[in-house]
XYZ file of C-alpha atoms in Angstrom:
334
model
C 67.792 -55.863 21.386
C 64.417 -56.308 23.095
C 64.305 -59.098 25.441
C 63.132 -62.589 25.001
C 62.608 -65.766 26.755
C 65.140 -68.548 26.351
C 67.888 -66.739 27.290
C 69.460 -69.283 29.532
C 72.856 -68.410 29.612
C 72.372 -65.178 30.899
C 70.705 -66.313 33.492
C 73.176 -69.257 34.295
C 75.517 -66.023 34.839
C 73.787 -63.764 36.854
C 72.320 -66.783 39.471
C 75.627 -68.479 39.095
C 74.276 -72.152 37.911
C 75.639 -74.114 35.441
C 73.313 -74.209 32.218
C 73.033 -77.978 32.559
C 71.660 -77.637 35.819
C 68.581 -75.472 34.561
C 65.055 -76.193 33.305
C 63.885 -73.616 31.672
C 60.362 -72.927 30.415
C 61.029 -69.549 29.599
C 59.874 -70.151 26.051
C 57.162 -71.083 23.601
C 58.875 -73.756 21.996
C 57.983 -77.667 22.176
C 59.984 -78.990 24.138
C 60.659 -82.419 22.093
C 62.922 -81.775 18.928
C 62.042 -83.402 15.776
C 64.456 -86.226 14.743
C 67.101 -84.507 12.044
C 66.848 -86.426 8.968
C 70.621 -86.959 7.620
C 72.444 -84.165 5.880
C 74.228 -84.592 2.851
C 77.527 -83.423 2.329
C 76.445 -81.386 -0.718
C 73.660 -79.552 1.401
C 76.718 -78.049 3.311
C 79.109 -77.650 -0.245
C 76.058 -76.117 -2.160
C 74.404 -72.238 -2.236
C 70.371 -73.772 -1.454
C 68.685 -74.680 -4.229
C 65.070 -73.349 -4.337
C 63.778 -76.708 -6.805
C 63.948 -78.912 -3.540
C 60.571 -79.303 -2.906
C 60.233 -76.872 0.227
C 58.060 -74.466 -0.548
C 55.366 -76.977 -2.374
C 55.353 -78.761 1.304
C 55.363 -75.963 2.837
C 52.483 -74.689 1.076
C 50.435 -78.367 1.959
C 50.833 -78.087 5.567
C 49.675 -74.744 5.663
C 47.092 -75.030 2.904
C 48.189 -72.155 1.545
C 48.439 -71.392 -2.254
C 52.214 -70.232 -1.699
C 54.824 -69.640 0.367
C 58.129 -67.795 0.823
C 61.008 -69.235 3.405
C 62.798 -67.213 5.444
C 65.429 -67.596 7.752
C 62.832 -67.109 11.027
C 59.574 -65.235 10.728
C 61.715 -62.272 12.616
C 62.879 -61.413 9.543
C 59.872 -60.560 7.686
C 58.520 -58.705 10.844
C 61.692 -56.302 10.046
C 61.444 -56.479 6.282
C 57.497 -55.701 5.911
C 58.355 -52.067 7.206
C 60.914 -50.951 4.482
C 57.987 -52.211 1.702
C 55.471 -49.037 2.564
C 56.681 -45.548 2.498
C 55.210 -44.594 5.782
C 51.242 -44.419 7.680
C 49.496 -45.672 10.543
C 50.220 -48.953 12.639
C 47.737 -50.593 14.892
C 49.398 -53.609 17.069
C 47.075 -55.564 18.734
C 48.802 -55.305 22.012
C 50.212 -56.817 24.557
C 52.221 -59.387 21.915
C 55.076 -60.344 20.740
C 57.395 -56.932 20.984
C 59.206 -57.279 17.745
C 56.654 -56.413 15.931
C 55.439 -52.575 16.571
C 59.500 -52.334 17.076
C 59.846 -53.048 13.677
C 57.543 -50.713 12.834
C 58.596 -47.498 15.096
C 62.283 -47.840 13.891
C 61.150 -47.615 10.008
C 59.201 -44.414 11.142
C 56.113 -45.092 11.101
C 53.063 -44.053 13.620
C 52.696 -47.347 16.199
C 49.395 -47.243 17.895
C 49.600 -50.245 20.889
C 45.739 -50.682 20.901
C 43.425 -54.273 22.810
C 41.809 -56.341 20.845
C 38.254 -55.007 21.380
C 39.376 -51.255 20.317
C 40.440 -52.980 16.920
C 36.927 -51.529 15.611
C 36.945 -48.065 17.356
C 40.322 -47.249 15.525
C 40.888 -49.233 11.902
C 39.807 -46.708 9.988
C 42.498 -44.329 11.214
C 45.247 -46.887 10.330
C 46.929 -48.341 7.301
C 48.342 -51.448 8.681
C 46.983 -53.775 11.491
C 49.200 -56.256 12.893
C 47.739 -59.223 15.273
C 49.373 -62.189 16.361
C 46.894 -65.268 16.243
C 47.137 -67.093 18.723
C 48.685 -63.740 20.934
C 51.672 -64.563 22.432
C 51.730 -63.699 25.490
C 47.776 -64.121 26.277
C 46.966 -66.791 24.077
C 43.246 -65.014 22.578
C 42.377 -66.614 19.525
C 40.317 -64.276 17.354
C 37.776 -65.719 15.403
C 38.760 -66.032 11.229
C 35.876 -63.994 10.954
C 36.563 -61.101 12.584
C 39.840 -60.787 11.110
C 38.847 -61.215 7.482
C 36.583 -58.347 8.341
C 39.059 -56.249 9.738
C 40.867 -57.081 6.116
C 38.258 -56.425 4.240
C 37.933 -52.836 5.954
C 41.806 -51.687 5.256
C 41.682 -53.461 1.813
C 39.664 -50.667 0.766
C 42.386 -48.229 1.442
C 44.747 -50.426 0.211
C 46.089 -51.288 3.716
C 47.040 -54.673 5.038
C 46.789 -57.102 7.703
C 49.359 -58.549 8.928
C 48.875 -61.558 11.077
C 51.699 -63.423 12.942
C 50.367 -67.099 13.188
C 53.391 -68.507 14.895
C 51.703 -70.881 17.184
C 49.297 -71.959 14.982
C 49.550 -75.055 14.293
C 47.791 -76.519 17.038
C 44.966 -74.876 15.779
C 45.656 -75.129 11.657
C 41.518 -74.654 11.531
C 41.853 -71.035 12.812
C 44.422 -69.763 10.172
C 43.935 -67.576 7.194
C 46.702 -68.862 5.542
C 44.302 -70.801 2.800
C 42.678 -66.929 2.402
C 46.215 -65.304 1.559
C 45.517 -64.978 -2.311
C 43.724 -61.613 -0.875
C 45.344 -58.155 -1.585
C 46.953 -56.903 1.193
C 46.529 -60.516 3.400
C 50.041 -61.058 4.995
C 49.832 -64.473 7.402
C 53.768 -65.191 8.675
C 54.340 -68.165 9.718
C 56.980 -69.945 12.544
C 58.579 -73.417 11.768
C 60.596 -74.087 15.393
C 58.207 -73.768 17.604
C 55.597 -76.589 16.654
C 58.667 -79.040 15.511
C 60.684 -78.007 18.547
C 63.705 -76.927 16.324
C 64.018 -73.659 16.543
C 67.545 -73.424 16.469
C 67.367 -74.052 12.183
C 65.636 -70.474 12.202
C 62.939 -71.282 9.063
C 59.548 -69.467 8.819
C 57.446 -68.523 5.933
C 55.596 -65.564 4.446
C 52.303 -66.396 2.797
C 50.433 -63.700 0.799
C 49.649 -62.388 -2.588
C 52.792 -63.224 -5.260
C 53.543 -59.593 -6.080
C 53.898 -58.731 -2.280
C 56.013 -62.256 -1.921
C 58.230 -61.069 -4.870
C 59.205 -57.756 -3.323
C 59.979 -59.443 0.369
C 61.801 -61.678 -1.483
C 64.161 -58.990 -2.855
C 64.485 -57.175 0.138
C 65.558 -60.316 1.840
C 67.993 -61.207 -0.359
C 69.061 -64.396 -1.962
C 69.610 -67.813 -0.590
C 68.377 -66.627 2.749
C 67.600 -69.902 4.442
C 70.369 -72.533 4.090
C 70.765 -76.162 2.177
C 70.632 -77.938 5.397
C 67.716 -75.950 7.035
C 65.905 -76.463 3.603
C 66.453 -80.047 4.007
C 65.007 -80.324 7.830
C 61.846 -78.178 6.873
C 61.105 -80.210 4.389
C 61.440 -83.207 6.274
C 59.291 -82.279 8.977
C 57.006 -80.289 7.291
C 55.748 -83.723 4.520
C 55.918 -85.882 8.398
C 51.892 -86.052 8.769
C 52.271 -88.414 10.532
C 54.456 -87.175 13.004
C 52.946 -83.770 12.832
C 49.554 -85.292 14.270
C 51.247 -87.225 17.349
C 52.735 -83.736 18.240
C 49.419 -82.420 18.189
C 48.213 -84.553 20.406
C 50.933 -84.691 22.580
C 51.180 -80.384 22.798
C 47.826 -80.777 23.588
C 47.819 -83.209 26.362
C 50.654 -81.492 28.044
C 49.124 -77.867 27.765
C 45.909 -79.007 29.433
C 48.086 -80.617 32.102
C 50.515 -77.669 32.787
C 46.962 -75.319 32.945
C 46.276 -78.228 35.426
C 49.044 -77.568 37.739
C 49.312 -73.644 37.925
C 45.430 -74.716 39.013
C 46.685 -76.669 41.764
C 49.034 -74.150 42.879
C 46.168 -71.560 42.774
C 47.659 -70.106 39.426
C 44.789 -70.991 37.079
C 46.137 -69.775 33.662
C 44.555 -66.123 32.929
C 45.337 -67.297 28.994
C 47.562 -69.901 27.012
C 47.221 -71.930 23.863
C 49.254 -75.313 22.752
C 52.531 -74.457 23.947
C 52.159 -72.187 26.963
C 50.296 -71.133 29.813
C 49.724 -67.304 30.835
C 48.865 -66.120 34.159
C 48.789 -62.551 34.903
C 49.068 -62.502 39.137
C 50.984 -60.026 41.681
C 53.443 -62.996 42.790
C 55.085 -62.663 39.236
C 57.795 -60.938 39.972
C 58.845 -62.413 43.443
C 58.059 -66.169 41.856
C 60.156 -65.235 38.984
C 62.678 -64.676 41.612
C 62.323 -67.463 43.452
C 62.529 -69.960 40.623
C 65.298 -68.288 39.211
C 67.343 -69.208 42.437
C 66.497 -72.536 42.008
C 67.279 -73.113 38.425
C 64.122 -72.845 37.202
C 63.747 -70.405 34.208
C 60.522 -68.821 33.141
C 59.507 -65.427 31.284
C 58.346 -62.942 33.521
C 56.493 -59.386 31.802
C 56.366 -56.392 33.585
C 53.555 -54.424 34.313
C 52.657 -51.170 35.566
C 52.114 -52.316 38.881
C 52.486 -55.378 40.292
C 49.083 -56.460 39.887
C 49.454 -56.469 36.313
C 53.187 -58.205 36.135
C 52.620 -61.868 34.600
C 54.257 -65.000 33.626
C 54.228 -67.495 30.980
C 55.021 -70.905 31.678
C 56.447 -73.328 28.578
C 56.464 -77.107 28.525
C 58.219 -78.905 30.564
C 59.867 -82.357 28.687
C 60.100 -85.233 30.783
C 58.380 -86.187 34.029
C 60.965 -85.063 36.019
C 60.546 -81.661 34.968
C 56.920 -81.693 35.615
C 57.761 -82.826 39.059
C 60.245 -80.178 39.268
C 58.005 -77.381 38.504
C 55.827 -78.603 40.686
C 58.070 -78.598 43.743
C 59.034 -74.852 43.149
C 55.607 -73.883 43.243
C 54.354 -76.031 46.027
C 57.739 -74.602 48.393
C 57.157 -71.134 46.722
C 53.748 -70.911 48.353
C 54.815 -72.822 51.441
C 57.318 -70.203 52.532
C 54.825 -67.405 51.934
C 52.301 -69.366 54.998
């Protein structure tokens, strides 16, 4: 298992806090939940029905001409592999680490490459994968430049393969209206943006033969009555999807705000986190993590290039929490 922020309990262990006592911003996911709408008894008696009006709302919000749930987005990144018999993978690195996992442990050849060596090496590869918005660094690439990248391994017959799981801050920058393309594969992540990621729902959105054979690899009735019933809730809640917006948005300008303060301008972030590459990475993550503060700390080769994100904190007495760590953080440094 590769690691992954949000792991609180593990870290109430090893620091020897109770869980309750944390705040943890460890993660990408908004920190206010979407109200549950009520669950019917046969939701929970019933195998899922797929007539329920899911995917059709799923395929509004998106704008996207379909749409296959899944129980996460993980599990496409591990199905996609087992649907090509083998060939090159670029991974626009450094990203979410599931994905050129995925990849190496069907076999195939991973290639880690940065976003501006994209064009040095696509012709040498069969598959490119990029998460849009990148998670960790937050780059948005340009629509554009991916559908050009697209158009280059659609020749071959390759594919593109874009994670868009915090997208929907930015719906504008998505190519999930372009998905009707051969070899176009956008994946998309319910539980972040609706702060409910515990109902594990995503969504593959490509061409219908390519949907068709994830489907069967997948399996049937992969995402449950219930969770069916909560996505489609939130996902027809326009309404509600536009205050989160603006509320996401609000709060990531004033987290970028803070670090700022604390001389941690963000090196990168998007809606939902903040990024700062620094050489006090480590030691803060340390630091914080004595204090019951949790946040996701990457490792780099040195310590120069170690980094942390920083999630959302939820009420104001997180914020002022967070902001006390890092104001007696750099205090005891003086």
């Amino acid at each position: 298992m590769l690691e992954h922020g949000g792991r609180l309990r593990a870290a109430a262990q090893r620091y020897g806090m109770a869980e309750a006592d944390w705040l943890d911003v460890s993660t990408g996911i908004a920190p206010w939940a979407w109200p549950i709408p009520p669950i019917e008894a046969q939701d929970w008696a019933r195998l899922p029905q797929a007539d329920d009006g899911l995917e059709a709302a799923a395929c509004a919000y998106y704008n996207a001409p379909r749409a296959l749930p899944l129980p996460g987005s993980q599990a496409a990144i591990q199905a996609l592999p087992r649907l090509r018999s083998g060939g090159k993978v670029g991974v626009v690195s450094p990203c979410y680490a599931e994905h050129a996992h995925a990849w190496r442990k069907a076999g195939f050849l991973v290639r880690e490459v940065l976003a501006h060596e994209v064009d040095y090496f696509l012709d040498s590869l069969d598959i490119l994968v990029v998460v849009n918005p990148n998670n960790p660094t937050g780059l948005l690439l340009a629509p554009e430049r991916l559908l050009e990248w697209h158009a280059r391994l659609a020749e071959r017959g390759g594919w593109l393969v874009i994670d868009e799981a915090f997208m929907d801050s930015t719906p504008a920058s998505s190519l999930a209206a372009e998905t009707t393309r051969s070899g176009l594969i956008v994946l998309r992540s319910f539980g972040k943006f609706f702060g409910l990621a515990g109902v594990r729902l995503g969504f593959a959105l490509a061409e219908p033969s390519l949907l068709k054979a994830l489907a069967r690899e997948i399996g049937p009735w992969a995402v449950s009555g219930p969770t069916r019933r909560i996505g489609l809730a939130c996902l027809s809640d326009q309404g509600g999807q536009q205050r989160q917006r603006q509320r996401l948005e609000q709060a990531s300008i004033r987290l970028a705000g803070l670090l700022a303060a604390h001389d941690l301008a963000p090196t990168g972030g998007c809606a939902l986190f903040q990024w700062r590459v620094t050489a006090h990475a480590q030691p803060l993550y340390e630091f914080a993590a004595r204090r019951g503060v949790l946040l996701r700390l990457f490792i780099g080769e040195n310590a120069d290039a170690c980094s942390l994100r920083f999630g959302l904190p939820a009420s104001e007495a997180d914020w002022q929490r967070l902001d006390t760590l890092l104001h007696d953080y750099f205090k005891e440094l003086t």
